[in-house]
mmCIF file of C-alpha atoms in Angstrom:
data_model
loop_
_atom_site.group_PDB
_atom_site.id
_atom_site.type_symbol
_atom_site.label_atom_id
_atom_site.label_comp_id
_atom_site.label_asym_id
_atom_site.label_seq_id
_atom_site.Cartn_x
_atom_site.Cartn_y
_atom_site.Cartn_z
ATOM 1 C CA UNK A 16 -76.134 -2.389 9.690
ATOM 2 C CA UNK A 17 -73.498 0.237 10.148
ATOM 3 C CA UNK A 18 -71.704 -0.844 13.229
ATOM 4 C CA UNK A 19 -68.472 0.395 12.144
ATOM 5 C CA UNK A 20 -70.201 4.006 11.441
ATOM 6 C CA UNK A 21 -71.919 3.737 14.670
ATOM 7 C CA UNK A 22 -68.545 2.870 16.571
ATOM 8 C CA UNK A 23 -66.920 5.485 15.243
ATOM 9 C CA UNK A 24 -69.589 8.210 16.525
ATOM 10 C CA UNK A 25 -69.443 6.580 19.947
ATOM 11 C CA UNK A 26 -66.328 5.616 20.684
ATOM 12 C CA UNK A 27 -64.844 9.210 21.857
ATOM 13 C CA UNK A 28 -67.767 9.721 24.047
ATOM 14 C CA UNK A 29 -67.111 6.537 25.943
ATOM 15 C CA UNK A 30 -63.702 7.083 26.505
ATOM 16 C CA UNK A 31 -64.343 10.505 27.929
ATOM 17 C CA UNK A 32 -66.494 8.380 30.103
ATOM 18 C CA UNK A 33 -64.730 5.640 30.964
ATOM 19 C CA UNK A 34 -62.125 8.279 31.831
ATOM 20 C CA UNK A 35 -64.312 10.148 34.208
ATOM 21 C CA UNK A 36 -65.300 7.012 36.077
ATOM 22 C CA UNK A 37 -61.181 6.139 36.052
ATOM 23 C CA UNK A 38 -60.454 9.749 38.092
ATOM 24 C CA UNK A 39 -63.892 11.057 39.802
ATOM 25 C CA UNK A 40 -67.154 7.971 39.206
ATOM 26 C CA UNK A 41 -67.605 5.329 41.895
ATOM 27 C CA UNK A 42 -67.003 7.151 44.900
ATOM 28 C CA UNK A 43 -63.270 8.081 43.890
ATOM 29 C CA UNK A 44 -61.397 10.492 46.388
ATOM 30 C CA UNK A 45 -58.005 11.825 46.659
ATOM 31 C CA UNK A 46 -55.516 9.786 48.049
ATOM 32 C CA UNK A 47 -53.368 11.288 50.627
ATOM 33 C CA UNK A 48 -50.656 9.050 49.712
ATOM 34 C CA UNK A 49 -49.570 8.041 46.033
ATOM 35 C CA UNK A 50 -49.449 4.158 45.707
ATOM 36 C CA UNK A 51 -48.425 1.554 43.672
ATOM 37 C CA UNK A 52 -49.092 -2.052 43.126
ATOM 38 C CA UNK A 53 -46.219 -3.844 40.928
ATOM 39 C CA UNK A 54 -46.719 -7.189 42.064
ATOM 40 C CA UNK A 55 -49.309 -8.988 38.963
ATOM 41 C CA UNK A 56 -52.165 -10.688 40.157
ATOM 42 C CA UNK A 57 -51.450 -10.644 44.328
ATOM 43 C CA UNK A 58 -53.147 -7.105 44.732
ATOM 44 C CA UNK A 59 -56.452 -8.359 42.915
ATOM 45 C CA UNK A 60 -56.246 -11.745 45.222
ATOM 46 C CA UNK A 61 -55.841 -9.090 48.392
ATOM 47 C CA UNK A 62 -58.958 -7.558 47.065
ATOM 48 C CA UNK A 63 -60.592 -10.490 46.984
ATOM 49 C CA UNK A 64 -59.670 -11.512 50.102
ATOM 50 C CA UNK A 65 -60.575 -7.823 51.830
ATOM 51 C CA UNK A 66 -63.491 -7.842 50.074
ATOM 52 C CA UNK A 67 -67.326 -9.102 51.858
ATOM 53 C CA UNK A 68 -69.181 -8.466 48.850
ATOM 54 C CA UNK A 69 -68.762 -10.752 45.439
ATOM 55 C CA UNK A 70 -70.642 -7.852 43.843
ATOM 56 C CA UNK A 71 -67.831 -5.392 44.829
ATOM 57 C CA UNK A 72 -65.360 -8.401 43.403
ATOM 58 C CA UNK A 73 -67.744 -8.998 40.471
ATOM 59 C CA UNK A 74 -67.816 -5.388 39.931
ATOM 60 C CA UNK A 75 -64.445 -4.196 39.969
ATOM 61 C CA UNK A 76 -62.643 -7.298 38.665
ATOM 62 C CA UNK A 77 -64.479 -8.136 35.434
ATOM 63 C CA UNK A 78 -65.151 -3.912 35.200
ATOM 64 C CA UNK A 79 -61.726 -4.040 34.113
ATOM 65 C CA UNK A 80 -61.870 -6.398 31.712
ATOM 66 C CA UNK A 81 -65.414 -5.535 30.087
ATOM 67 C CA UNK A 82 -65.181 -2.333 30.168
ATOM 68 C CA UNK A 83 -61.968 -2.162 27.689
ATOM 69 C CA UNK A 84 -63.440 -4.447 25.107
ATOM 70 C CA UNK A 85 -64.623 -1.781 23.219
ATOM 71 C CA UNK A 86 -60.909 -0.605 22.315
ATOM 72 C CA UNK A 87 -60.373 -4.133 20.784
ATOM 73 C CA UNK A 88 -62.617 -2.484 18.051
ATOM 74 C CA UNK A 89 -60.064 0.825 17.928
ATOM 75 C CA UNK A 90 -58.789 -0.758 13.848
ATOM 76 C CA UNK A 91 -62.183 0.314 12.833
ATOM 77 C CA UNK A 92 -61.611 3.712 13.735
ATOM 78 C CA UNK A 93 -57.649 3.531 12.870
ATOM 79 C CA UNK A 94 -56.871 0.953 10.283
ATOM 80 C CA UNK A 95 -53.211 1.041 11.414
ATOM 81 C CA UNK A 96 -54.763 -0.920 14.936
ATOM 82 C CA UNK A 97 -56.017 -3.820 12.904
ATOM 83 C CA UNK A 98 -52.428 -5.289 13.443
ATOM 84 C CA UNK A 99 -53.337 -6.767 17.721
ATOM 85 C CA UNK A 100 -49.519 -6.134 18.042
ATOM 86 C CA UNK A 101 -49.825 -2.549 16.893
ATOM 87 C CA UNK A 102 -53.231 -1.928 19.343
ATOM 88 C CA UNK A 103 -51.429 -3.946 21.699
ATOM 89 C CA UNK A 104 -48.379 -1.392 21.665
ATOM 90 C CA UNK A 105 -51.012 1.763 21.350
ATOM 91 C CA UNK A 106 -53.019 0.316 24.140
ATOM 92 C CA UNK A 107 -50.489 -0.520 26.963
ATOM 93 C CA UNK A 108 -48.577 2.949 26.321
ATOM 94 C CA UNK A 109 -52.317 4.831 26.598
ATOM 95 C CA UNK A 110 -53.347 2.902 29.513
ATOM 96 C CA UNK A 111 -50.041 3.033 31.574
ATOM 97 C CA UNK A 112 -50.311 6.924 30.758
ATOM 98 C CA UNK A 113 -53.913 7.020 32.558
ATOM 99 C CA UNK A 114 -52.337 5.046 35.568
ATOM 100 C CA UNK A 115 -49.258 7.132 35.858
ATOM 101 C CA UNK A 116 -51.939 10.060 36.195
ATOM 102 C CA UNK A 117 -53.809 8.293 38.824
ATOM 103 C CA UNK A 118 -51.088 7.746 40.859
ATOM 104 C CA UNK A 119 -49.444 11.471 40.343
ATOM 105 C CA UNK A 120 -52.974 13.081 40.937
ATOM 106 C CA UNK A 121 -53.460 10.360 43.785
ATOM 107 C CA UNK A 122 -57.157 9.635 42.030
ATOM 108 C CA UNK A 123 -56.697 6.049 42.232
ATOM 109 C CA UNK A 124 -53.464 4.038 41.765
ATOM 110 C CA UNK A 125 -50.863 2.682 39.687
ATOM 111 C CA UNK A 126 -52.232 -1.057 39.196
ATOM 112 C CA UNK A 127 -50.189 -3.494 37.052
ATOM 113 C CA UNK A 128 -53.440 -5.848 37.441
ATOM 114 C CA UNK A 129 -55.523 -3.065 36.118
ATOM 115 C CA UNK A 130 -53.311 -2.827 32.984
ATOM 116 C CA UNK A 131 -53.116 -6.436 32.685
ATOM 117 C CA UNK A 132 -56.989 -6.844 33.270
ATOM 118 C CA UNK A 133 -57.918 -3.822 30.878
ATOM 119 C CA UNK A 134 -55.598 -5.537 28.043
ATOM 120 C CA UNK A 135 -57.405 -8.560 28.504
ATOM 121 C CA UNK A 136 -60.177 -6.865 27.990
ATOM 122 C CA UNK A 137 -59.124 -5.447 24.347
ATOM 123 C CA UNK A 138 -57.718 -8.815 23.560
ATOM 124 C CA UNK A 139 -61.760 -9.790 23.715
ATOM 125 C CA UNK A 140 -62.641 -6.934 21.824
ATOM 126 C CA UNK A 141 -59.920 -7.721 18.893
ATOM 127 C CA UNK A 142 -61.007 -11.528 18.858
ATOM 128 C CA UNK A 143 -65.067 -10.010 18.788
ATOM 129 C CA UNK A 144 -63.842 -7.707 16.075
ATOM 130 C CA UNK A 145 -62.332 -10.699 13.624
ATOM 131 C CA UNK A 146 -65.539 -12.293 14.227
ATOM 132 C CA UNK A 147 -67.951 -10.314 13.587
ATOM 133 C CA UNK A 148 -66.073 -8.977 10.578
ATOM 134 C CA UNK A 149 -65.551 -12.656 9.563
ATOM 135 C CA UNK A 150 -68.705 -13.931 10.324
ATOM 136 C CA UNK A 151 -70.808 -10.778 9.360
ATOM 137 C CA UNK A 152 -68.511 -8.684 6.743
ATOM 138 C CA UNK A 153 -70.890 -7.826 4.272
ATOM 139 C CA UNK A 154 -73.319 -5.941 7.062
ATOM 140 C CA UNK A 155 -70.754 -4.149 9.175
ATOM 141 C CA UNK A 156 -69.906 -1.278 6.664
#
């Protein structure tokens, strides 16, 4: 198996992705007004509580924590990232960049439970990583 060979062709691809679905997928307009959301964890409970649908909740909510696993994984593409402090570091500074832009292009907003959520989500992609590298090291290559 050569799941570090295969991450390493896919990876840039899915980030161009994930970044269109960040600015223009799922119905995403302009803003007339930048926003902001500071306070952790109240903004995702007023979701939840404006929100009818536990799809929508589902949907959005663990989104942005599943969708980031995949950067958990970045230390196969730079071995400097095998250090979770390091990716950590790399990660919040990359993913506060993309909100900045959302709010400044009014695209979506600055979330400090989306950065939270999508660090969580590379958190589950570094643990996946040890294991699978632990459990399976002489098939990842």
């Amino acid at each position: 198996m050569m799941l570090k060979k295969f991450y390493q062709l896919i990876i840039l691809p899915y980030t161009l992705f994930l970044l269109y679905l960040m600015f223009f997928g799922m119905g995403r307009y302009q803003y007339d007004d930048n926003i902001v959301r500071m306070q952790p964890i109240i903004s995702t409970i007023w979701f939840i509580e404006g929100t009818i649908s536990w799809f929508e909740i589902v949907k959005i909510v663990l989104g942005n924590v599943v969708m980031f696993i995949p950067f958990g994984f970045l230390g196969w593409f730079f071995p400097h990232l095998q250090d979770l402090k390091k990716l950590f570091i790399a990660f919040v500074s990359a993913i506060v960049i993309v909100e900045a832009l959302q709010y400044f292009s009014r695209l979506g907003v600055f979330d400090v439970d989306d950065i939270i959520l999508n660090t969580f989500g590379v958190y589950l992609g570094f643990s996946m990583k040890n294991f699978i590298e632990n459990r399976f090291a002489n098939r990842i290559v």
